[in-house]
Amino acid sequence: MSHDDKKLVTIIINTQEHQVEKDKMSFDEIVDLAFNPRPTGNDIQFQIAYHKGDDASKEGKLLPGGSVKVKNGMIFDVTTSYKS
Amino acid sequence: MSQRLISLSPTLKQLRDEGYGVDVKAGCLVVHKLPYFNAATTVCYGTLVVKLNLASDDKLSGTVDDHVAHFAGDIPCDTQGAPMTFLVADSNEHELGGVKLQHRLSRKPLSGTYQDYRELVHTYTHLICAPVESLDSNVKARSFPAIESTEEESVFNYTDTASSRAEIDAVTRKLMTGKVAIVGVGGTGSYVLDLISKTPVAEIHIFDGDIFSQHNAFRAPGAPSKEELQAEPLKVDYLHERYSKMHRHIVRHNYQVTDANVSELDEMSFIFICVDRAPARKAIVAHIEQLGIPFIDVGMGIYVVKDKLTGMVRTTTSTSDTRDTARIHLPLEGGDENDEYSTNIQIADLNAVNAALAVIKWKKLCGFYADLTSEIDSMFKVTSNVIINTEPV
């Protein structure tokens, strides 16, 4: 095995486990896993908050266009937040 | 409130008739102009304040539940100028009944509890004033001083004795910030109103054009009767009927805030945006940002995943120096009601949490609570029991 191979990492998105072979994931990639498939042609706005991440970015909010290092056991919540 | 309770209560009236300079303020009995010796055996005048155990603003409860008396002045001394430190429980600046105090005094009667406030006042004033009175018959604790009426217009129909009992009147005054608006009094907005109506803001303006229907009953504080629901009241009327029992200045606006009428928010010192759609938010945000009014916007997204609910509850805070960074977190586009991804689930407990987080944050901005994070956005993740804060850069 070459050391360029990425490890399989298990992350949790909206309480569901996903196995990904990635170092980093983008906002859109995470939304696509949360809502599969993601609706196109729609300007619905999602919010992503993560915790139990890598030491460099343990917890925070992932903004559109951004990406974050993934780690085993990292927990993502992906929701809209229109309702009161 | 000041002399009314005294007139209605036999024990307090007796104290006034005996010549004590008594007044009632913010749930406390204030005894003015008490003569005492300082360490130089000079005659000084102090004030004694006692927290009253009230059944209502017009009625003392049957018992004296706190034997401690609070004193404004130096530690009273005896005829030799020796401070009577045995009387003093602690000496820390604090405030009660609108009086700045320096000491807490503690003296229990032999029986263990004071029969009534008259016995308490007699006991303390005797200890404090007897040294002076014994040497100068012209100086008396019971001097029939004229008491200025300090009745200020309260926003409440009855006194906030929760604050006075906890001795946080001074901190609570920081919440007297003027007019507060709650735009949308559905789920979260109705819980915000429940909490804000317990604070001394000058006016609470509630905006909502909807009727209070049966399903709303399950996402609002309290519980209506079937008959109340059948009357199909407007949300603003239903809530006003309840909360105006406590707060006198709840102003109803039985319509939504739109581009056309958004200028009605101009006079507000603070705005809670509790709407459920992006267009409603958008109309308000642009306008109030221009006016420099700080606001908190709330929203949640809850989903069913394999038979259980999961989701997040958002509280976003925008002030004049965080407009751009806060706006990133506001859902100003999309989220059509027909869109299956835009969930319609809201639960009363989550509405309540969102409202509580919003009100706590508002209180931080007022200086009521300390704020160590100054976050502009917070996401409560329901299934992890974690709050993710976004601090300003």
Short mmCIF file of C-alpha atoms in Angstrom, two decimals:
data_model
loop_
_atom_site.label_atom_id
_atom_site.label_comp_id
_atom_site.label_asym_id
_atom_site.label_seq_id
_atom_site.Cartn_x
_atom_site.Cartn_y
_atom_site.Cartn_z
CA MET A 1 0.00 0.00 0.00
CA SER A 2 1.45 3.38 -0.97
CA HIS A 3 1.26 6.11 1.59
CA ASP A 4 -0.74 8.20 -0.85
CA ASP A 5 -3.82 6.03 -0.24
CA LYS A 6 -6.47 7.79 1.76
CA LYS A 7 -7.94 6.02 4.72
CA LEU A 8 -11.58 5.10 4.98
CA VAL A 9 -13.12 7.42 7.53
CA THR A 10 -16.51 7.06 9.17
CA ILE A 11 -18.33 10.32 9.72
CA ILE A 12 -21.82 10.93 11.06
CA ILE A 13 -24.18 13.22 9.18
CA ASN A 14 -27.61 13.88 10.67
CA THR A 15 -27.18 10.78 12.87
CA GLN A 16 -26.39 8.51 9.88
CA GLU A 17 -22.97 6.94 9.42
CA HIS A 18 -21.13 7.46 6.15
CA GLN A 19 -17.83 5.96 5.11
CA VAL A 20 -15.76 8.32 3.05
CA GLU A 21 -12.34 7.98 1.51
CA LYS A 22 -11.32 11.58 1.92
CA ASP A 23 -9.02 13.90 3.83
CA LYS A 24 -11.20 16.94 3.44
CA MET A 25 -14.79 17.44 2.46
CA SER A 26 -16.53 20.45 1.07
CA PHE A 27 -19.80 22.07 2.09
CA ASP A 28 -21.55 20.77 -1.02
CA GLU A 29 -20.20 17.22 -0.62
CA ILE A 30 -21.60 17.04 2.89
CA VAL A 31 -24.99 18.40 1.88
CA ASP A 32 -25.11 15.81 -0.92
CA LEU A 33 -24.58 13.01 1.60
CA ALA A 34 -27.16 14.47 3.97
CA PHE A 35 -29.84 14.94 1.36
CA ASN A 36 -29.35 12.43 -1.37
CA PRO A 37 -29.73 13.63 -4.03
CA ARG A 38 -29.51 17.32 -3.33
CA PRO A 39 -32.19 19.25 -5.19
CA THR A 40 -30.90 21.32 -8.08
CA GLY A 41 -32.20 24.61 -9.37
CA ASN A 42 -33.24 25.63 -5.92
CA ASP A 43 -31.75 28.30 -3.72
CA ILE A 44 -32.54 26.56 -0.45
CA GLN A 45 -29.94 27.48 2.17
CA PHE A 46 -28.39 24.86 4.42
CA GLN A 47 -26.33 25.27 7.59
CA ILE A 48 -23.62 22.83 8.64
CA ALA A 49 -22.21 22.57 12.15
CA TYR A 50 -19.61 19.95 13.08
CA HIS A 51 -17.85 18.76 16.21
CA LYS A 52 -15.45 15.98 17.27
CA GLY A 53 -13.27 17.00 14.37
CA ASP A 54 -9.55 17.16 13.86
CA ASP A 55 -7.45 18.99 16.47
CA ALA A 56 -6.96 21.92 14.08
CA SER A 57 -10.69 22.34 13.56
CA LYS A 58 -12.44 20.47 16.32
CA GLU A 59 -15.79 22.17 16.06
CA GLY A 60 -17.40 24.97 14.13
CA LYS A 61 -19.73 25.99 11.41
CA LEU A 62 -18.88 25.11 7.82
CA LEU A 63 -19.89 27.90 5.47
CA PRO A 64 -20.90 27.58 1.81
CA GLY A 65 -17.81 27.25 -0.36
CA GLY A 66 -15.74 26.05 2.56
CA SER A 67 -14.23 22.67 3.37
CA VAL A 68 -13.00 20.89 6.48
CA LYS A 69 -10.64 18.04 7.39
CA VAL A 70 -12.57 14.90 8.27
CA LYS A 71 -11.78 12.50 11.06
CA ASN A 72 -13.21 9.22 12.30
CA GLY A 73 -16.26 9.81 14.44
CA MET A 74 -16.70 13.44 13.38
CA ILE A 75 -20.30 14.57 13.75
CA PHE A 76 -22.03 16.82 11.19
CA ASP A 77 -25.48 18.32 11.41
CA VAL A 78 -26.91 19.67 8.16
CA THR A 79 -30.19 21.53 8.34
CA THR A 80 -32.09 24.49 7.06
CA SER A 81 -33.06 26.98 9.76
CA TYR A 82 -36.00 28.96 8.46
CA LYS A 83 -38.63 28.00 10.99
CA SER A 84 -39.70 29.72 14.19
CA MET B 1 -46.77 51.24 45.80
CA SER B 2 -44.89 53.12 48.49
CA GLN B 3 -47.39 54.00 51.17
CA ARG B 4 -50.25 51.82 50.06
CA LEU B 5 -48.94 48.60 51.58
CA ILE B 6 -48.13 50.45 54.78
CA SER B 7 -51.68 51.75 55.04
CA LEU B 8 -53.12 48.30 54.39
CA SER B 9 -50.87 46.34 56.72
CA PRO B 10 -51.52 46.70 60.47
CA THR B 11 -47.94 46.01 61.55
CA LEU B 12 -46.39 48.42 59.05
CA LYS B 13 -48.99 51.07 59.78
CA GLN B 14 -48.17 50.79 63.47
CA LEU B 15 -44.52 51.45 62.69
CA ARG B 16 -45.49 54.58 60.78
CA ASP B 17 -47.83 55.68 63.57
CA GLU B 18 -45.04 55.16 66.09
CA GLY B 19 -42.96 57.70 64.20
CA TYR B 20 -40.59 55.61 62.07
CA GLY B 21 -39.83 57.04 58.64
CA VAL B 22 -41.05 53.97 56.74
CA ASP B 23 -41.53 53.49 53.02
CA VAL B 24 -41.94 50.44 50.80
CA LYS B 25 -40.01 50.13 47.57
CA ALA B 26 -39.29 47.23 45.24
CA GLY B 27 -40.63 44.69 47.70
CA CYS B 28 -38.61 46.08 50.64
CA LEU B 29 -39.38 48.02 53.80
CA VAL B 30 -37.13 51.08 54.03
CA VAL B 31 -36.69 52.83 57.40
CA HIS B 32 -35.18 56.28 56.94
CA LYS B 33 -33.27 58.67 59.19
CA LEU B 34 -32.09 56.33 61.92
CA PRO B 35 -29.65 58.14 64.26
CA TYR B 36 -26.51 56.34 65.40
CA PHE B 37 -23.01 57.07 66.71
CA ASN B 38 -20.01 56.65 64.46
CA ALA B 39 -16.55 55.86 65.90
CA ALA B 40 -16.07 59.56 66.73
CA THR B 41 -19.39 59.53 68.63
CA THR B 42 -20.80 61.99 66.12
CA VAL B 43 -24.48 61.63 65.40
CA CYS B 44 -25.03 60.20 61.91
CA TYR B 45 -28.16 59.05 60.13
CA GLY B 46 -28.51 55.68 58.45
CA THR B 47 -31.15 53.72 56.60
CA LEU B 48 -32.37 50.22 57.39
CA VAL B 49 -33.82 48.03 54.62
CA VAL B 50 -35.64 44.75 55.10
CA LYS B 51 -36.83 42.35 52.38
CA LEU B 52 -40.55 41.83 52.76
CA ASN B 53 -42.23 38.46 52.44
CA LEU B 54 -45.19 39.47 50.29
CA ALA B 55 -48.34 37.57 49.40
CA SER B 56 -49.09 40.34 46.92
CA ASP B 57 -48.19 44.02 46.58
CA ASP B 58 -51.02 44.84 48.97
CA LYS B 59 -50.52 42.13 51.50
CA LEU B 60 -47.73 40.83 53.70
CA SER B 61 -47.38 37.11 53.91
CA GLY B 62 -47.93 35.66 57.38
CA THR B 63 -44.28 35.16 58.30
CA VAL B 64 -40.96 36.94 58.45
CA ASP B 65 -38.79 34.52 56.47
CA ASP B 66 -35.52 36.47 56.57
CA HIS B 67 -34.18 37.93 59.83
CA VAL B 68 -31.39 39.84 58.10
CA ALA B 69 -31.58 43.65 57.94
CA HIS B 70 -29.52 45.76 55.56
CA PHE B 71 -27.88 49.03 56.59
CA ALA B 72 -26.69 52.13 54.76
CA GLY B 73 -24.10 53.96 56.84
CA ASP B 74 -21.00 53.18 58.93
CA ILE B 75 -21.04 50.33 61.43
CA PRO B 76 -23.08 51.78 64.33
CA CYS B 77 -21.09 52.30 67.53
CA ASP B 78 -21.85 52.35 71.23
CA THR B 79 -21.59 55.37 73.55
CA GLN B 80 -17.80 54.94 73.68
CA GLY B 81 -17.42 54.89 69.92
CA ALA B 82 -16.74 51.15 69.79
CA PRO B 83 -18.24 49.61 66.63
CA MET B 84 -20.96 47.07 67.37
CA THR B 85 -19.41 44.46 65.09
CA PHE B 86 -21.43 41.71 66.77
CA LEU B 87 -24.37 43.03 64.79
CA VAL B 88 -22.67 42.80 61.41
CA ALA B 89 -22.89 39.65 59.25
CA ASP B 90 -20.90 41.13 56.37
CA SER B 91 -19.89 44.45 54.88
CA ASN B 92 -20.25 44.52 51.10
CA GLU B 93 -21.72 47.19 48.84
CA HIS B 94 -25.11 46.08 47.56
CA GLU B 95 -28.50 47.52 46.73
CA LEU B 96 -32.07 46.90 47.84
CA GLY B 97 -35.23 48.94 47.70
CA GLY B 98 -33.36 51.49 45.61
CA VAL B 99 -30.94 52.18 48.51
CA LYS B 100 -27.17 51.69 48.29
CA LEU B 101 -26.21 49.60 51.30
CA GLN B 102 -22.93 48.77 53.01
CA HIS B 103 -23.72 46.14 55.63
CA ARG B 104 -25.85 43.11 56.30
CA LEU B 105 -26.89 42.99 59.96
CA SER B 106 -27.96 39.84 61.68
CA ARG B 107 -29.76 39.51 64.98
CA LYS B 108 -32.28 36.82 65.76
CA PRO B 109 -34.80 37.17 68.57
CA LEU B 110 -34.68 34.73 71.49
CA SER B 111 -37.62 32.82 70.05
CA GLY B 112 -35.66 32.19 66.85
CA THR B 113 -38.03 33.94 64.42
CA TYR B 114 -39.51 37.40 64.38
CA GLN B 115 -43.28 37.43 64.94
CA ASP B 116 -43.71 40.25 62.49
CA TYR B 117 -41.82 43.12 60.87
CA ARG B 118 -42.64 45.44 63.73
CA GLU B 119 -40.71 43.24 66.13
CA LEU B 120 -37.82 43.08 63.66
CA VAL B 121 -37.66 46.85 63.18
CA HIS B 122 -37.93 47.51 66.91
CA THR B 123 -35.12 45.09 67.64
CA TYR B 124 -32.67 46.48 65.12
CA THR B 125 -33.44 50.16 65.64
CA HIS B 126 -33.11 49.73 69.38
CA LEU B 127 -29.64 48.24 68.99
CA ILE B 128 -28.54 50.83 66.44
CA CYS B 129 -30.09 53.96 67.95
CA ALA B 130 -30.15 53.38 71.72
CA PRO B 131 -26.58 54.67 72.29
CA VAL B 132 -27.46 58.08 70.76
CA GLU B 133 -30.92 58.21 72.24
CA SER B 134 -29.58 57.50 75.71
CA LEU B 135 -27.29 60.55 75.59
CA ASP B 136 -29.45 63.02 73.69
CA SER B 137 -33.19 63.04 74.26
CA ASN B 138 -33.72 65.30 71.26
CA VAL B 139 -32.53 62.68 68.81
CA LYS B 140 -34.95 59.85 68.10
CA ALA B 141 -35.37 56.92 65.74
CA ARG B 142 -39.09 57.62 65.84
CA SER B 143 -38.94 61.19 64.63
CA PHE B 144 -41.91 61.32 62.23
CA PRO B 145 -39.77 62.44 59.29
CA ALA B 146 -41.54 63.48 56.09
CA ILE B 147 -41.08 60.76 53.45
CA GLU B 148 -40.98 61.85 49.84
CA SER B 149 -43.21 59.71 47.67
CA THR B 150 -40.92 58.01 45.22
CA GLU B 151 -43.54 56.15 43.23
CA GLU B 152 -42.22 55.60 39.75
CA GLU B 153 -44.39 54.20 36.99
CA SER B 154 -43.71 50.51 36.86
CA VAL B 155 -44.17 48.51 33.64
CA PHE B 156 -45.55 45.66 35.73
CA ASN B 157 -48.93 45.28 37.33
CA TYR B 158 -47.23 43.83 40.36
CA THR B 159 -43.69 44.19 41.69
CA ASP B 160 -40.89 41.95 40.48
CA THR B 161 -40.04 40.56 43.88
CA ALA B 162 -38.06 37.74 42.28
CA SER B 163 -35.36 40.29 41.52
CA SER B 164 -35.57 42.01 44.89
CA ARG B 165 -35.41 38.73 46.82
CA ALA B 166 -32.34 37.70 44.83
CA GLU B 167 -30.88 41.20 45.38
CA ILE B 168 -30.39 41.77 41.65
CA ASP B 169 -32.48 44.92 41.24
CA ALA B 170 -29.46 46.90 40.05
CA VAL B 171 -28.54 44.32 37.40
CA THR B 172 -32.16 43.94 36.32
CA ARG B 173 -32.37 47.69 35.66
CA LYS B 174 -29.98 47.14 32.76
CA LEU B 175 -32.90 45.52 30.95
CA MET B 176 -34.82 48.81 30.89
CA THR B 177 -33.77 49.40 27.32
CA GLY B 178 -36.85 50.93 25.71
CA LYS B 179 -39.07 49.36 23.08
CA VAL B 180 -38.54 45.76 22.04
CA ALA B 181 -40.20 44.18 19.00
CA ILE B 182 -41.01 40.51 18.47
CA VAL B 183 -41.73 39.97 14.80
CA GLY B 184 -43.75 36.78 14.53
CA VAL B 185 -45.36 35.34 17.65
CA GLY B 186 -45.76 31.77 16.44
CA GLY B 187 -43.87 28.96 18.18
CA THR B 188 -40.59 30.59 19.12
CA GLY B 189 -41.96 34.15 19.19
CA SER B 190 -44.64 33.28 21.75
CA TYR B 191 -42.00 31.85 24.09
CA VAL B 192 -39.88 34.97 23.56
CA LEU B 193 -42.88 37.05 24.60
CA ASP B 194 -43.35 34.88 27.69
CA LEU B 195 -39.80 35.67 28.77
CA ILE B 196 -39.59 39.34 27.72
CA SER B 197 -42.86 40.16 29.46
CA LYS B 198 -41.09 39.32 32.73
CA THR B 199 -38.46 42.01 32.09
CA PRO B 200 -38.82 45.75 32.70
CA VAL B 201 -38.58 46.88 29.06
CA ALA B 202 -40.69 49.97 28.38
CA GLU B 203 -42.85 48.45 25.63
CA ILE B 204 -43.15 45.10 23.86
CA HIS B 205 -44.42 45.28 20.27
CA ILE B 206 -45.73 42.01 18.83
CA PHE B 207 -46.31 41.61 15.09
CA ASP B 208 -48.33 38.74 13.62
CA GLY B 209 -51.33 38.55 11.29
CA ASP B 210 -52.27 34.93 12.00
CA ILE B 211 -55.07 33.36 13.94
CA PHE B 212 -54.22 31.25 16.99
CA SER B 213 -55.37 27.81 15.90
CA GLN B 214 -55.54 24.43 17.60
CA HIS B 215 -52.10 23.35 16.39
CA ASN B 216 -50.60 26.58 17.73
CA ALA B 217 -51.74 25.58 21.21
CA PHE B 218 -49.16 22.81 21.15
CA ARG B 219 -46.36 25.23 20.39
CA ALA B 220 -47.07 28.10 22.74
CA PRO B 221 -46.57 28.57 26.49
CA GLY B 222 -49.55 27.86 28.71
CA ALA B 223 -52.73 26.08 27.65
CA PRO B 224 -55.90 27.55 26.15
CA SER B 225 -59.34 26.10 26.80
CA LYS B 226 -61.40 24.58 24.01
CA GLU B 227 -63.68 27.59 24.15
CA GLU B 228 -60.77 29.98 23.77
CA LEU B 229 -59.66 28.09 20.67
CA GLN B 230 -63.15 28.05 19.24
CA ALA B 231 -63.25 31.83 19.41
CA GLU B 232 -60.43 31.79 16.85
CA PRO B 233 -58.59 34.75 18.30
CA LEU B 234 -55.71 36.42 16.50
CA LYS B 235 -52.35 35.32 17.91
CA VAL B 236 -51.56 38.85 19.06
CA ASP B 237 -54.90 39.14 20.86
CA TYR B 238 -54.62 35.71 22.51
CA LEU B 239 -51.11 36.43 23.79
CA HIS B 240 -51.88 40.01 24.78
CA GLU B 241 -54.81 38.81 26.89
CA ARG B 242 -52.49 36.58 28.85
CA TYR B 243 -49.32 38.57 29.21
CA SER B 244 -50.84 42.00 29.77
CA LYS B 245 -51.85 40.61 33.16
CA MET B 246 -48.21 41.05 34.09
CA HIS B 247 -46.66 43.62 31.71
CA ARG B 248 -48.71 46.74 31.10
CA HIS B 249 -47.23 47.84 27.81
CA ILE B 250 -47.65 45.05 25.25
CA VAL B 251 -48.62 46.64 21.95
CA ARG B 252 -50.40 44.52 19.33
CA HIS B 253 -49.84 44.73 15.60
CA ASN B 254 -52.21 42.26 13.93
CA TYR B 255 -50.35 42.13 10.67
CA GLN B 256 -47.07 40.88 9.26
CA VAL B 257 -44.08 43.13 8.81
CA THR B 258 -43.51 43.69 5.09
CA ASP B 259 -41.56 46.10 2.91
CA ALA B 260 -44.56 48.41 3.03
CA ASN B 261 -44.77 48.81 6.81
CA VAL B 262 -41.27 47.95 8.00
CA SER B 263 -40.72 51.54 9.13
CA GLU B 264 -42.88 50.69 12.14
CA LEU B 265 -39.74 49.07 13.55
CA ASP B 266 -37.81 52.36 13.44
CA GLU B 267 -38.34 53.24 17.11
CA MET B 268 -37.32 49.87 18.48
CA SER B 269 -34.21 49.50 20.62
CA PHE B 270 -34.05 45.78 19.84
CA ILE B 271 -35.80 43.31 17.55
CA PHE B 272 -36.37 39.56 17.81
CA ILE B 273 -37.03 38.15 14.35
CA CYS B 274 -39.10 34.99 14.79
CA VAL B 275 -40.52 34.48 11.32
CA ASP B 276 -40.73 31.22 9.41
CA ARG B 277 -39.89 32.25 5.88
CA ALA B 278 -36.95 33.78 4.06
CA PRO B 279 -38.84 36.59 2.27
CA ALA B 280 -40.21 37.84 5.60
CA ARG B 281 -36.71 37.90 7.04
CA LYS B 282 -35.21 39.61 4.06
CA ALA B 283 -37.71 42.46 4.13
CA ILE B 284 -36.86 43.29 7.71
CA VAL B 285 -33.12 42.73 7.82
CA ALA B 286 -32.06 45.17 5.14
CA HIS B 287 -34.14 47.95 6.69
CA ILE B 288 -33.08 47.54 10.31
CA GLU B 289 -29.42 47.10 9.42
CA GLN B 290 -29.59 50.57 7.86
CA LEU B 291 -31.16 51.98 10.99
CA GLY B 292 -28.49 50.50 13.20
CA ILE B 293 -30.93 48.49 15.33
CA PRO B 294 -29.45 45.32 16.85
CA PHE B 295 -31.46 42.14 16.36
CA ILE B 296 -31.51 38.41 16.99
CA ASP B 297 -32.88 36.04 14.34
CA VAL B 298 -33.91 32.53 15.26
CA GLY B 299 -34.69 29.44 13.23
CA MET B 300 -34.65 25.67 13.37
CA GLY B 301 -34.49 22.71 11.03
CA ILE B 302 -35.70 19.35 12.29
CA TYR B 303 -35.80 16.13 10.28
CA VAL B 304 -36.99 12.58 10.73
CA VAL B 305 -34.18 10.09 10.27
CA LYS B 306 -35.07 6.43 10.74
CA ASP B 307 -38.00 7.12 13.04
CA LYS B 308 -36.25 9.65 15.27
CA LEU B 309 -35.91 13.40 15.08
CA THR B 310 -32.65 15.24 14.65
CA GLY B 311 -31.74 18.78 13.80
CA MET B 312 -30.46 22.12 14.93
CA VAL B 313 -31.72 25.28 16.58
CA ARG B 314 -30.08 28.52 15.41
CA THR B 315 -29.67 31.83 17.25
CA THR B 316 -27.97 34.58 15.20
CA THR B 317 -27.08 37.99 16.63
CA SER B 318 -26.51 41.09 14.51
CA THR B 319 -25.22 44.35 15.95
CA SER B 320 -23.86 47.43 14.21
CA ASP B 321 -20.29 46.05 14.17
CA THR B 322 -21.13 42.51 13.09
CA ARG B 323 -23.60 43.07 10.24
CA ASP B 324 -21.65 41.37 7.46
CA THR B 325 -20.50 38.36 9.44
CA ALA B 326 -23.94 37.82 10.97
CA ARG B 327 -25.71 38.02 7.63
CA ILE B 328 -23.85 34.94 6.39
CA HIS B 329 -25.84 32.88 8.89
CA LEU B 330 -29.25 34.31 8.04
CA PRO B 331 -31.36 32.24 5.61
CA LEU B 332 -32.57 35.07 3.40
CA GLU B 333 -33.34 32.99 0.30
CA GLY B 334 -35.16 29.82 -0.60
CA GLY B 335 -36.92 27.40 1.72
CA ASP B 336 -40.22 27.35 -0.07
CA GLU B 337 -42.97 25.74 1.96
CA ASN B 338 -43.59 23.23 -0.80
CA ASP B 339 -40.00 22.10 -0.82
CA GLU B 340 -39.68 18.71 0.81
CA TYR B 341 -36.20 19.56 2.04
CA SER B 342 -37.45 22.58 3.88
CA THR B 343 -38.81 20.77 6.87
CA ASN B 344 -41.93 21.98 8.59
CA ILE B 345 -41.30 20.24 11.89
CA GLN B 346 -41.17 22.38 15.00
CA ILE B 347 -41.61 21.12 18.54
CA ALA B 348 -42.61 23.17 21.57
CA ASP B 349 -39.54 22.26 23.58
CA LEU B 350 -37.27 23.34 20.73
CA ASN B 351 -39.24 26.55 20.27
CA ALA B 352 -38.74 27.15 23.99
CA VAL B 353 -35.00 26.44 23.83
CA ASN B 354 -34.60 28.75 20.83
CA ALA B 355 -36.52 31.50 22.61
CA ALA B 356 -34.56 31.06 25.84
CA LEU B 357 -31.22 31.16 24.02
CA ALA B 358 -32.32 34.29 22.17
CA VAL B 359 -33.45 36.07 25.33
CA ILE B 360 -30.33 35.04 27.25
CA LYS B 361 -28.22 36.49 24.43
CA TRP B 362 -30.23 39.73 24.44
CA LYS B 363 -29.62 39.99 28.17
CA LYS B 364 -25.90 39.57 27.54
CA LEU B 365 -26.01 42.49 25.11
CA CYS B 366 -27.71 44.53 27.86
CA GLY B 367 -24.97 43.63 30.32
CA PHE B 368 -27.25 41.51 32.51
CA TYR B 369 -25.25 38.33 31.95
CA ALA B 370 -21.53 38.39 31.31
CA ASP B 371 -20.59 37.27 27.82
CA LEU B 372 -17.31 35.45 27.40
CA THR B 373 -17.81 34.30 23.82
CA SER B 374 -19.59 37.25 22.13
CA GLU B 375 -20.75 34.74 19.55
CA ILE B 376 -22.67 36.03 16.54
CA ASP B 377 -24.21 32.68 15.81
CA SER B 378 -24.96 29.61 17.87
CA MET B 379 -26.21 26.22 16.68
CA PHE B 380 -27.74 23.89 19.27
CA LYS B 381 -27.35 20.35 17.94
CA VAL B 382 -30.25 18.52 19.46
CA THR B 383 -28.94 14.97 19.17
CA SER B 384 -25.42 15.73 20.41
CA ASN B 385 -26.53 18.15 23.14
CA VAL B 386 -23.83 20.53 21.98
CA ILE B 387 -23.87 24.24 21.08
CA ILE B 388 -21.50 25.37 18.34
CA ASN B 389 -20.62 29.06 18.65
CA THR B 390 -19.26 31.22 15.87
CA GLU B 391 -17.25 34.09 17.36
CA PRO B 392 -16.55 37.28 15.46
CA VAL B 393 -13.23 37.21 13.54
#
